[in-house]
JSON list of C-alpha atoms in Angstrom, two decimals:
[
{"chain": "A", "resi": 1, "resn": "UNK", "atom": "CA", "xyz": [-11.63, -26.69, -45.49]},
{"chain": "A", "resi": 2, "resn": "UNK", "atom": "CA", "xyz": [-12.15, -25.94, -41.80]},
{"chain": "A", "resi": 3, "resn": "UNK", "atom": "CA", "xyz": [-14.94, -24.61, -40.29]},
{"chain": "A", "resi": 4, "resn": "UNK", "atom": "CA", "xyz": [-13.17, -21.29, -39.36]},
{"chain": "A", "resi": 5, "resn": "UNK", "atom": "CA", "xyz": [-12.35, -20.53, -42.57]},
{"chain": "A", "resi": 6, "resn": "UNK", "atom": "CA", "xyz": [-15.35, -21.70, -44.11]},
{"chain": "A", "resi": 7, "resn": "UNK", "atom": "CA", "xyz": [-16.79, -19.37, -41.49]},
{"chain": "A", "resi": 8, "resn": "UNK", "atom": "CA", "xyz": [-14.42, -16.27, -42.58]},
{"chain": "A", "resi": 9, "resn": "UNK", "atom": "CA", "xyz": [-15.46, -17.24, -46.23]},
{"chain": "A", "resi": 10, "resn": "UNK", "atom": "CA", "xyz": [-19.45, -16.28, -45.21]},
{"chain": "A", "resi": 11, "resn": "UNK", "atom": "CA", "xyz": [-18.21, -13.85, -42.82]},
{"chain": "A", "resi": 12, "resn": "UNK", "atom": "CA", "xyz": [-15.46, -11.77, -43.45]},
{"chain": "A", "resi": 13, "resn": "UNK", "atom": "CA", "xyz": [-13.44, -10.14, -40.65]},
{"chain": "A", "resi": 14, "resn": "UNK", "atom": "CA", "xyz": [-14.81, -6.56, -39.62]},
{"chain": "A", "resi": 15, "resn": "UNK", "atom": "CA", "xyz": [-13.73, -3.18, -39.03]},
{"chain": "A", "resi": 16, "resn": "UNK", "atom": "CA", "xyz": [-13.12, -2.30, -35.20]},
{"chain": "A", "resi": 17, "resn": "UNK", "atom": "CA", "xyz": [-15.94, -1.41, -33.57]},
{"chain": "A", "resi": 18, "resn": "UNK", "atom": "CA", "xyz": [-17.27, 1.91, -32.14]},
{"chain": "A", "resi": 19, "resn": "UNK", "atom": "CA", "xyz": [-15.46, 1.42, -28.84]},
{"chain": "A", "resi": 20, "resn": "UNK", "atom": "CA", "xyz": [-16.70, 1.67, -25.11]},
{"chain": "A", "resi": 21, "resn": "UNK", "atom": "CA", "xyz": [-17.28, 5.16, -24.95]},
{"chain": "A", "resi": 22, "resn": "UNK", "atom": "CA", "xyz": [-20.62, 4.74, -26.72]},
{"chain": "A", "resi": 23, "resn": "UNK", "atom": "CA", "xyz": [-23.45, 4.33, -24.51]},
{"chain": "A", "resi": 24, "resn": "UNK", "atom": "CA", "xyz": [-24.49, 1.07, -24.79]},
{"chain": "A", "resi": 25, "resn": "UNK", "atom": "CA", "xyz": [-28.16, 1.15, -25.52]},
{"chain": "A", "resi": 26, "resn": "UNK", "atom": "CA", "xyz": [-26.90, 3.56, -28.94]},
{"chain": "A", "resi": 27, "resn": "UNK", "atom": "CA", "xyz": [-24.19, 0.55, -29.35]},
{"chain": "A", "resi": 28, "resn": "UNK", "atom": "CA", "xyz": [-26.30, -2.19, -30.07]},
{"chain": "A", "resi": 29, "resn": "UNK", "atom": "CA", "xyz": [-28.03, -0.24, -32.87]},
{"chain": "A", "resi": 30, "resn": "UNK", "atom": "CA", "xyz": [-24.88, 0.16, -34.43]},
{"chain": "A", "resi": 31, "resn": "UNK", "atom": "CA", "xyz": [-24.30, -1.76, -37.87]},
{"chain": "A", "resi": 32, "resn": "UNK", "atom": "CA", "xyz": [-21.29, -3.35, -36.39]},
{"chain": "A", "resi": 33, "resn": "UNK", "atom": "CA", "xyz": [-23.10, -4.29, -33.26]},
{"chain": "A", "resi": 34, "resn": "UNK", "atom": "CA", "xyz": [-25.42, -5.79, -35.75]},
{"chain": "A", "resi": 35, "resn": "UNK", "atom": "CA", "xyz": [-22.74, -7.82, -37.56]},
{"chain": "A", "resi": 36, "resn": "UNK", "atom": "CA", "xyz": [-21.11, -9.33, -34.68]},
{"chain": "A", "resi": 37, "resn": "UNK", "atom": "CA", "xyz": [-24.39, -10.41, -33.14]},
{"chain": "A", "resi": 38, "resn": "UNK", "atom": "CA", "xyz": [-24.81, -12.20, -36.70]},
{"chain": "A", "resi": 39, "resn": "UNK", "atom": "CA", "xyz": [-21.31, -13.85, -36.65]},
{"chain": "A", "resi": 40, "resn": "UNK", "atom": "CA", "xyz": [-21.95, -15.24, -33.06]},
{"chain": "A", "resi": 41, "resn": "UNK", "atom": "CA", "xyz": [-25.23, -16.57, -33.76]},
{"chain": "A", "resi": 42, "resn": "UNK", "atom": "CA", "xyz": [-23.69, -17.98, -37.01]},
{"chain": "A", "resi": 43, "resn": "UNK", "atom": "CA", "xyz": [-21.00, -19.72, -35.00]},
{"chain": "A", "resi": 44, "resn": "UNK", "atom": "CA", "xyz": [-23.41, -21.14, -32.65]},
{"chain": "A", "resi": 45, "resn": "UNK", "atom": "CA", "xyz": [-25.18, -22.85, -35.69]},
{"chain": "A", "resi": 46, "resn": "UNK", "atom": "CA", "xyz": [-28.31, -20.45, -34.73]},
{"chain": "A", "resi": 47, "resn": "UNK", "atom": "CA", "xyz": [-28.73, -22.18, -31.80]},
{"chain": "A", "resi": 48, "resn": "UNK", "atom": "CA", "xyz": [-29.33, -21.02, -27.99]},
{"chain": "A", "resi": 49, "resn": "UNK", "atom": "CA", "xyz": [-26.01, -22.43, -26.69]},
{"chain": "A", "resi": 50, "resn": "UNK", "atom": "CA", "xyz": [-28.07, -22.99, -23.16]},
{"chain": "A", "resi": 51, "resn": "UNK", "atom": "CA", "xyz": [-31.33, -24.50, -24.00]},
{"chain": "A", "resi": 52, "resn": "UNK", "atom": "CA", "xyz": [-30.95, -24.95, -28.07]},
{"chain": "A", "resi": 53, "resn": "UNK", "atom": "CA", "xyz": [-33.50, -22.67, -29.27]},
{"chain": "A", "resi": 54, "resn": "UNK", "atom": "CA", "xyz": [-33.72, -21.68, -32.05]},
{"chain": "A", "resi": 55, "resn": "UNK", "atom": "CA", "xyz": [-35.99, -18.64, -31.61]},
{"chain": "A", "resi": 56, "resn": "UNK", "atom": "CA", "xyz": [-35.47, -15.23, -30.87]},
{"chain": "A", "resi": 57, "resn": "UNK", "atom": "CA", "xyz": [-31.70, -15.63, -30.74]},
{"chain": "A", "resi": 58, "resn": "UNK", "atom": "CA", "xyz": [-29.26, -12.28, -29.77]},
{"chain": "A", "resi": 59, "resn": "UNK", "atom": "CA", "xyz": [-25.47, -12.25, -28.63]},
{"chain": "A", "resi": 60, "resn": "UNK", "atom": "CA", "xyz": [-24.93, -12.37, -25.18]},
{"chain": "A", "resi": 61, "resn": "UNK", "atom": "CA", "xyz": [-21.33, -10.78, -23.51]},
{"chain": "A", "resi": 62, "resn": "UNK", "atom": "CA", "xyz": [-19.99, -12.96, -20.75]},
{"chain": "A", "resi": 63, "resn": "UNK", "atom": "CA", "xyz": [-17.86, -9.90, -19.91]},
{"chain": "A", "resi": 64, "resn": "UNK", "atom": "CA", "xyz": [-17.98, -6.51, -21.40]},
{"chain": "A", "resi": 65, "resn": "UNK", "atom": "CA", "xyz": [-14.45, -6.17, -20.95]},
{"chain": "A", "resi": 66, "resn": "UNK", "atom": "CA", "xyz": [-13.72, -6.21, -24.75]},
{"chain": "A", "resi": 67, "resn": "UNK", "atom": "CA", "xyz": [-16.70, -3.82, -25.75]},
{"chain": "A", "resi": 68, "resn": "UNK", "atom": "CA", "xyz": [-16.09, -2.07, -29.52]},
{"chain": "A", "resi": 69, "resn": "UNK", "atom": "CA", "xyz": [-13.62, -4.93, -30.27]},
{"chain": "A", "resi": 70, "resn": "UNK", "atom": "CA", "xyz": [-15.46, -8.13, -29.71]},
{"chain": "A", "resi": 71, "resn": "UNK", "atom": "CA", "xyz": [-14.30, -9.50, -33.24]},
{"chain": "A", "resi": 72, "resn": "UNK", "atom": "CA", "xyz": [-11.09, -9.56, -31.77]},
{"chain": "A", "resi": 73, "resn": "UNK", "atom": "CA", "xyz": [-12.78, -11.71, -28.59]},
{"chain": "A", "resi": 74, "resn": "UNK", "atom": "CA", "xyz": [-15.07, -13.63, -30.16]},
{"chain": "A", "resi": 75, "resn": "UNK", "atom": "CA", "xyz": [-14.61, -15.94, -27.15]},
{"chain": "A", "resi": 76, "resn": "UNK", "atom": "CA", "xyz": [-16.23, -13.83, -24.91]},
{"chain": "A", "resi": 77, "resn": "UNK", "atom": "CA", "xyz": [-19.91, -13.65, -26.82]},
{"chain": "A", "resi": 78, "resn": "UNK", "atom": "CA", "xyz": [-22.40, -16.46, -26.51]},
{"chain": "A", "resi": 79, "resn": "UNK", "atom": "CA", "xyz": [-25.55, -17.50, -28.19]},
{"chain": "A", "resi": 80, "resn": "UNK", "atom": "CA", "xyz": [-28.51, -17.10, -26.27]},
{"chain": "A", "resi": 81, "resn": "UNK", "atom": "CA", "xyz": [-32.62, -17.17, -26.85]},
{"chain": "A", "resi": 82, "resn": "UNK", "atom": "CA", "xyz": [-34.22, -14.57, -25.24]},
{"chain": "A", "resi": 83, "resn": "UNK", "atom": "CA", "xyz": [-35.56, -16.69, -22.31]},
{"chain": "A", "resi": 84, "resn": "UNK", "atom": "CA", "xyz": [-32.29, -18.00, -21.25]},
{"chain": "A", "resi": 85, "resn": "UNK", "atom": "CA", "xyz": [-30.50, -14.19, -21.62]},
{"chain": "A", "resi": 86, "resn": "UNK", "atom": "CA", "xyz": [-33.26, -12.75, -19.23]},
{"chain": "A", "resi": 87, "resn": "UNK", "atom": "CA", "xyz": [-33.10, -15.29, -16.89]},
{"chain": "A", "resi": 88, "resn": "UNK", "atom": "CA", "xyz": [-29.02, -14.92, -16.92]},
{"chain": "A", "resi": 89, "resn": "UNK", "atom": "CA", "xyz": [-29.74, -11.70, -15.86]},
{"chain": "A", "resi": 90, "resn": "UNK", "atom": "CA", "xyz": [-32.01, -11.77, -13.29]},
{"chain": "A", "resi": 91, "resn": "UNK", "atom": "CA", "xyz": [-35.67, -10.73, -15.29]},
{"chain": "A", "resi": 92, "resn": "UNK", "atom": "CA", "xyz": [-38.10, -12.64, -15.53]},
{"chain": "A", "resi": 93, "resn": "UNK", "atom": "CA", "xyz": [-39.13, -14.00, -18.98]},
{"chain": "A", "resi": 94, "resn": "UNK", "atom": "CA", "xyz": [-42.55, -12.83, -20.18]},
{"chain": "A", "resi": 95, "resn": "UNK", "atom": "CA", "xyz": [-44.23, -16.11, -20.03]},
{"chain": "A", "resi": 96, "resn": "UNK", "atom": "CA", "xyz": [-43.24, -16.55, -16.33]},
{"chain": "A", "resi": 97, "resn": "UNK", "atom": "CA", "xyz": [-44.92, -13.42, -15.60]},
{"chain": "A", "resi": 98, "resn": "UNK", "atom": "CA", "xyz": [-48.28, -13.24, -13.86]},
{"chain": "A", "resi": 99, "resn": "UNK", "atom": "CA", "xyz": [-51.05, -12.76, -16.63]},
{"chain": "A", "resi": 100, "resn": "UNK", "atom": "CA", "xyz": [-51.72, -9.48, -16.43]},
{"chain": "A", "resi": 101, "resn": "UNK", "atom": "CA", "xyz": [-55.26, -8.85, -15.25]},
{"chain": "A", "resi": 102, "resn": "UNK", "atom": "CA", "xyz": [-57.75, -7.07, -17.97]},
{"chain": "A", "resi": 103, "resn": "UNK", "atom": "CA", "xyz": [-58.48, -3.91, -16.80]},
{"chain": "A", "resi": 104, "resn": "UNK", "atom": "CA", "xyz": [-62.29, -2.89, -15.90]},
{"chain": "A", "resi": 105, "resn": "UNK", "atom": "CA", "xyz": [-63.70, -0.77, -18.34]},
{"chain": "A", "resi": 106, "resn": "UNK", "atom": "CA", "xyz": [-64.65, 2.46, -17.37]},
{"chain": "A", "resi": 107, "resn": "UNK", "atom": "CA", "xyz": [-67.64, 3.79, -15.92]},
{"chain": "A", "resi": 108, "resn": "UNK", "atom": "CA", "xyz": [-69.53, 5.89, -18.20]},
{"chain": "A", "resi": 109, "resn": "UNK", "atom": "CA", "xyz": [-70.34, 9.33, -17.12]},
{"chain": "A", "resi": 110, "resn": "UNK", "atom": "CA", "xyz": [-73.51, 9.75, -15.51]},
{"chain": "A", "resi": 111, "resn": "UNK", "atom": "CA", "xyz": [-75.79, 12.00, -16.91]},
{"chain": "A", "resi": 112, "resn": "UNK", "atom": "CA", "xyz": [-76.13, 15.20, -14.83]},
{"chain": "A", "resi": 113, "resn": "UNK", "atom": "CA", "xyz": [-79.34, 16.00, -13.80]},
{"chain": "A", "resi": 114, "resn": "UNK", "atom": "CA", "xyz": [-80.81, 18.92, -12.45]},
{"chain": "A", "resi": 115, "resn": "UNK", "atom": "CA", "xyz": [-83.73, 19.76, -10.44]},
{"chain": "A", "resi": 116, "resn": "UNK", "atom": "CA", "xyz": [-86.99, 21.28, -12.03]},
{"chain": "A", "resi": 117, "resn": "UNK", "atom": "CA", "xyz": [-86.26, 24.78, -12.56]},
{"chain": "A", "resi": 118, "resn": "UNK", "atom": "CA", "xyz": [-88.83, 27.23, -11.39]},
{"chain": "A", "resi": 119, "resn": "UNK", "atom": "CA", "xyz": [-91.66, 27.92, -14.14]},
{"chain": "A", "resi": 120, "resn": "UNK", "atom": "CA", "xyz": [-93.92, 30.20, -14.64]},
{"chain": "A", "resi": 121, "resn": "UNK", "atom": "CA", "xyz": [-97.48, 29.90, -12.76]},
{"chain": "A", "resi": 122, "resn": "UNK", "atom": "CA", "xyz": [-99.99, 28.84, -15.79]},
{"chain": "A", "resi": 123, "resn": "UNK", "atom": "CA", "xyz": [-102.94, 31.51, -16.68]},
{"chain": "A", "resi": 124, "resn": "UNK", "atom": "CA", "xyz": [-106.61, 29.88, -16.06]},
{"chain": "A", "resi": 125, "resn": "UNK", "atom": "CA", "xyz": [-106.03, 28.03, -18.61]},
{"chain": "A", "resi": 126, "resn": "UNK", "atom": "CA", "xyz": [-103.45, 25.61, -17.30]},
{"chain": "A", "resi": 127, "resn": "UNK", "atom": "CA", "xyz": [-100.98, 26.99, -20.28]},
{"chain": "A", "resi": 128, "resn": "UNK", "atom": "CA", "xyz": [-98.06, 29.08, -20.11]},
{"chain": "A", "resi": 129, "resn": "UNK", "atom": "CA", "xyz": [-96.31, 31.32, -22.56]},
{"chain": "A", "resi": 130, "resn": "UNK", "atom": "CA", "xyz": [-92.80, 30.08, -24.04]},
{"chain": "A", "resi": 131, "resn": "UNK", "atom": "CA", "xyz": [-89.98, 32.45, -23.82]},
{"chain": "A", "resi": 132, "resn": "UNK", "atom": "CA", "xyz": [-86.52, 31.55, -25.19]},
{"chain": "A", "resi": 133, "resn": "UNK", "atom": "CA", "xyz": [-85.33, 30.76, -21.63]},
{"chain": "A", "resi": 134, "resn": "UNK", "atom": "CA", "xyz": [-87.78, 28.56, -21.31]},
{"chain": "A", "resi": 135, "resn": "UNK", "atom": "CA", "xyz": [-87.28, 26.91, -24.88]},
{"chain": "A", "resi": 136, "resn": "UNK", "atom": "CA", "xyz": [-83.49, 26.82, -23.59]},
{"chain": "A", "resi": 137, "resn": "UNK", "atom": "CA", "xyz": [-84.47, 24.34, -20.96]},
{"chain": "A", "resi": 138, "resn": "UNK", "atom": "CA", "xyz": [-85.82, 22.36, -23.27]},
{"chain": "A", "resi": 139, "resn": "UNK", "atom": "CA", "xyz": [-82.62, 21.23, -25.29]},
{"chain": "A", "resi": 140, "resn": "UNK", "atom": "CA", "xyz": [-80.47, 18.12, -24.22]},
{"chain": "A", "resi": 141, "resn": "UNK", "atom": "CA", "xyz": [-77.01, 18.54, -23.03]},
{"chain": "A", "resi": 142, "resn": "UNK", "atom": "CA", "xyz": [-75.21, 18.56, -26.41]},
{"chain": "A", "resi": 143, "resn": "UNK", "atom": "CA", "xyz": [-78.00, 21.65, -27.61]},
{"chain": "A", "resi": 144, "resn": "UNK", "atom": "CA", "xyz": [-80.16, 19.71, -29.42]},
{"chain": "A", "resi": 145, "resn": "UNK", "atom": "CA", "xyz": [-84.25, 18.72, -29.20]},
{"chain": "A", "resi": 146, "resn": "UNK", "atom": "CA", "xyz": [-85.65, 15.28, -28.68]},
{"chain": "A", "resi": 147, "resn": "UNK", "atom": "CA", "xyz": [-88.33, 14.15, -30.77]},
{"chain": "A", "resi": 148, "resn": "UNK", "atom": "CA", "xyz": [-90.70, 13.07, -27.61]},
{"chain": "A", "resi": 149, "resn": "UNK", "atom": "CA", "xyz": [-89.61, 17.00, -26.61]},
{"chain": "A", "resi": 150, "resn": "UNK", "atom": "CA", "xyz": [-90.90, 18.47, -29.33]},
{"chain": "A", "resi": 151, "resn": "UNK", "atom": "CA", "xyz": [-94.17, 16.31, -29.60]},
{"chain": "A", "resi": 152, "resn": "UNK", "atom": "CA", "xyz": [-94.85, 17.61, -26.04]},
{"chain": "A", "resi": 153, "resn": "UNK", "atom": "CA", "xyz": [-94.43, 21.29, -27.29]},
{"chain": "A", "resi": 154, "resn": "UNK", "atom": "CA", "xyz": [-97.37, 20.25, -29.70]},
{"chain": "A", "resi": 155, "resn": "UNK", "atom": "CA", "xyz": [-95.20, 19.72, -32.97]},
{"chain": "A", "resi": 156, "resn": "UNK", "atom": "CA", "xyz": [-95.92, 16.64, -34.97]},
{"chain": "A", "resi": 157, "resn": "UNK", "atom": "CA", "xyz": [-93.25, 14.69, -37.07]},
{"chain": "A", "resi": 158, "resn": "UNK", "atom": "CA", "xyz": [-91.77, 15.71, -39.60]},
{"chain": "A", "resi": 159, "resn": "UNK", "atom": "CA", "xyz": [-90.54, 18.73, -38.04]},
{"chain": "A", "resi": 160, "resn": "UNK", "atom": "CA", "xyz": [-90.14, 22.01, -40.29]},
{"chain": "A", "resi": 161, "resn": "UNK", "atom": "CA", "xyz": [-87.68, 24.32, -40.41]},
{"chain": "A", "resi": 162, "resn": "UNK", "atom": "CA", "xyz": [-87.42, 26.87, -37.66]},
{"chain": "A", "resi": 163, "resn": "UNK", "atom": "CA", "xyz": [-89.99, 25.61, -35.79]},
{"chain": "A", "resi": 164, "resn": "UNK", "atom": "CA", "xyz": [-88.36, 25.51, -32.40]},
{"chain": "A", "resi": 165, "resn": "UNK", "atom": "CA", "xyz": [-87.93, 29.56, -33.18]},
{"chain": "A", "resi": 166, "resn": "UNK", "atom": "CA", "xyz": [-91.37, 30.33, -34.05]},
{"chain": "A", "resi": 167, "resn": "UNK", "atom": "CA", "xyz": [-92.58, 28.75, -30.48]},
{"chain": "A", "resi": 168, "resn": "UNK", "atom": "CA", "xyz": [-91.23, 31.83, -28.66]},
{"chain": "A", "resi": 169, "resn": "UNK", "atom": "CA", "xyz": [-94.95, 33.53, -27.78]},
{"chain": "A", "resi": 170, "resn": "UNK", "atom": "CA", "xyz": [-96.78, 30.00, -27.82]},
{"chain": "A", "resi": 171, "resn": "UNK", "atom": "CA", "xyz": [-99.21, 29.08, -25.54]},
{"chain": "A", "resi": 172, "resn": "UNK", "atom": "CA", "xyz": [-98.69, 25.68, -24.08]},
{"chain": "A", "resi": 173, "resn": "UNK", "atom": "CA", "xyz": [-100.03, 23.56, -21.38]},
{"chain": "A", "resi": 174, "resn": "UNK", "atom": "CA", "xyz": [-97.86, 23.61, -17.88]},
{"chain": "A", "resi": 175, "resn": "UNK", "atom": "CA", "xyz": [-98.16, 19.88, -18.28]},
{"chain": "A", "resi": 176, "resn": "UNK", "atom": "CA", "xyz": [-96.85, 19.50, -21.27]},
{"chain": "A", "resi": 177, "resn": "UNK", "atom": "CA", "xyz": [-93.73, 22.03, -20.69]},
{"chain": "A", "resi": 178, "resn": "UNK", "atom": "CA", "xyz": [-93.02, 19.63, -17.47]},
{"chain": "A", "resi": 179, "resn": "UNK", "atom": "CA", "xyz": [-92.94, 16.92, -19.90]},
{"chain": "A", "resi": 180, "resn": "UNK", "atom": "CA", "xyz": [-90.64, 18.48, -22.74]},
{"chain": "A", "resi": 181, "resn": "UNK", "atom": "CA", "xyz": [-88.38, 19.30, -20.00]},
{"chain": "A", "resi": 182, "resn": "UNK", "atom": "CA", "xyz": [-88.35, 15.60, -18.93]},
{"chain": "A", "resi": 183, "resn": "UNK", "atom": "CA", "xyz": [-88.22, 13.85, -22.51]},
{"chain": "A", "resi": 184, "resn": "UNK", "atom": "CA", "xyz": [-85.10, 16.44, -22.65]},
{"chain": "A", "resi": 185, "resn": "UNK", "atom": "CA", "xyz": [-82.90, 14.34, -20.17]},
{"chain": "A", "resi": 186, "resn": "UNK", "atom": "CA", "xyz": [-81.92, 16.47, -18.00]},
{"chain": "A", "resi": 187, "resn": "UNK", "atom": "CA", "xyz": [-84.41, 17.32, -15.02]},
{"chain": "A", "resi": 188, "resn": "UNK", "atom": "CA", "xyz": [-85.33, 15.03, -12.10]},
{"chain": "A", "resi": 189, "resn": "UNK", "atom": "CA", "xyz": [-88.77, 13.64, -12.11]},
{"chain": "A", "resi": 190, "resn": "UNK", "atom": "CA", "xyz": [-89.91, 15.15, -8.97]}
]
């Protein structure tokens, strides 16, 4: 038997293509785009017919002259690896590429700080009283309260419930208020 026919026996003839009108990107997603590349690559005994490769094979036009009825021009498809069919036309294969360079990472975003806010003047004492404005000031960026902030407002750990409410009307030191609003992150040390 020869090989043609043995070759028609695994691989029947096929129905004309779509034709040239189709652009060609949508083309070779077509199922008979599909079964032509497999009868050239089956021809070329799955072999690049430049370098023989055997990986990453596809079917290469030589002209695209006979477009949507290549079965008919067999002839004018060849077997190519993907390295050989970039460098036939002109790109350069991944591998001959300049490694690409990791990127940096990103800087994180610095914390915004602000400058002490103007407090009250402390009584004879050296204390203040705590308003909610000034409890406000006390709270980190995302709202909450640090545990070294709420120490300095004289609470001890465990915290209870509501307690950062029931401070409004407190007496604390000036001190210490400097230091909650420290401990909160977001004031300068001045």
């Amino acid at each position: 038997m020869s090989k043609q026919r043995a070759f028609m026996r695994y691989f029947p003839p096929l129905p004309k293509g779509p034709g040239p009108h189709m652009p060609y990107a949508e083309y070779l997603k077509t199922p008979y785009w599909a079964l032509v590349s497999k009868h050239v690559k089956a021809r070329a005994g799955h072999r690049c017919q430049v370098c023989n490769s055997q990986m990453d094979l596809a079917a290469h036009h030589r002209t695209y002259e006979h477009r949507g009825y290549e079965l008919e021009h067999l002839d004018d498809l060849i077997c190519m690896c993907h390295r050989c069919h970039s460098v036939f036309h002109g790109k350069p294969h991944q591998e001959q590429q300049a490694p690409k360079m990791p990127t940096p990472p990103k800087p994180k975003p610095t914390k915004v700080q602000y400058d002490f806010p103007d407090l009250p003047t402390a009584d004879a004492e050296g204390k203040i009283v705590l308003t909610k404005e000034l409890l406000k000031l006390c709270r980190t960026e995302r709202g909450g309260i640090t545990y070294p902030t709420a120490k300095a407002l004289g609470q001890t750990i465990p915290l209870e419930s509501g307690w950062f409410s029931r401070m409004v009307g407190e007496k604390v030191l000036l001190e210490d208020f400097k230091l909650a609003l420290q401990f909160s992150g977001k004031y300068k040390v001045s």
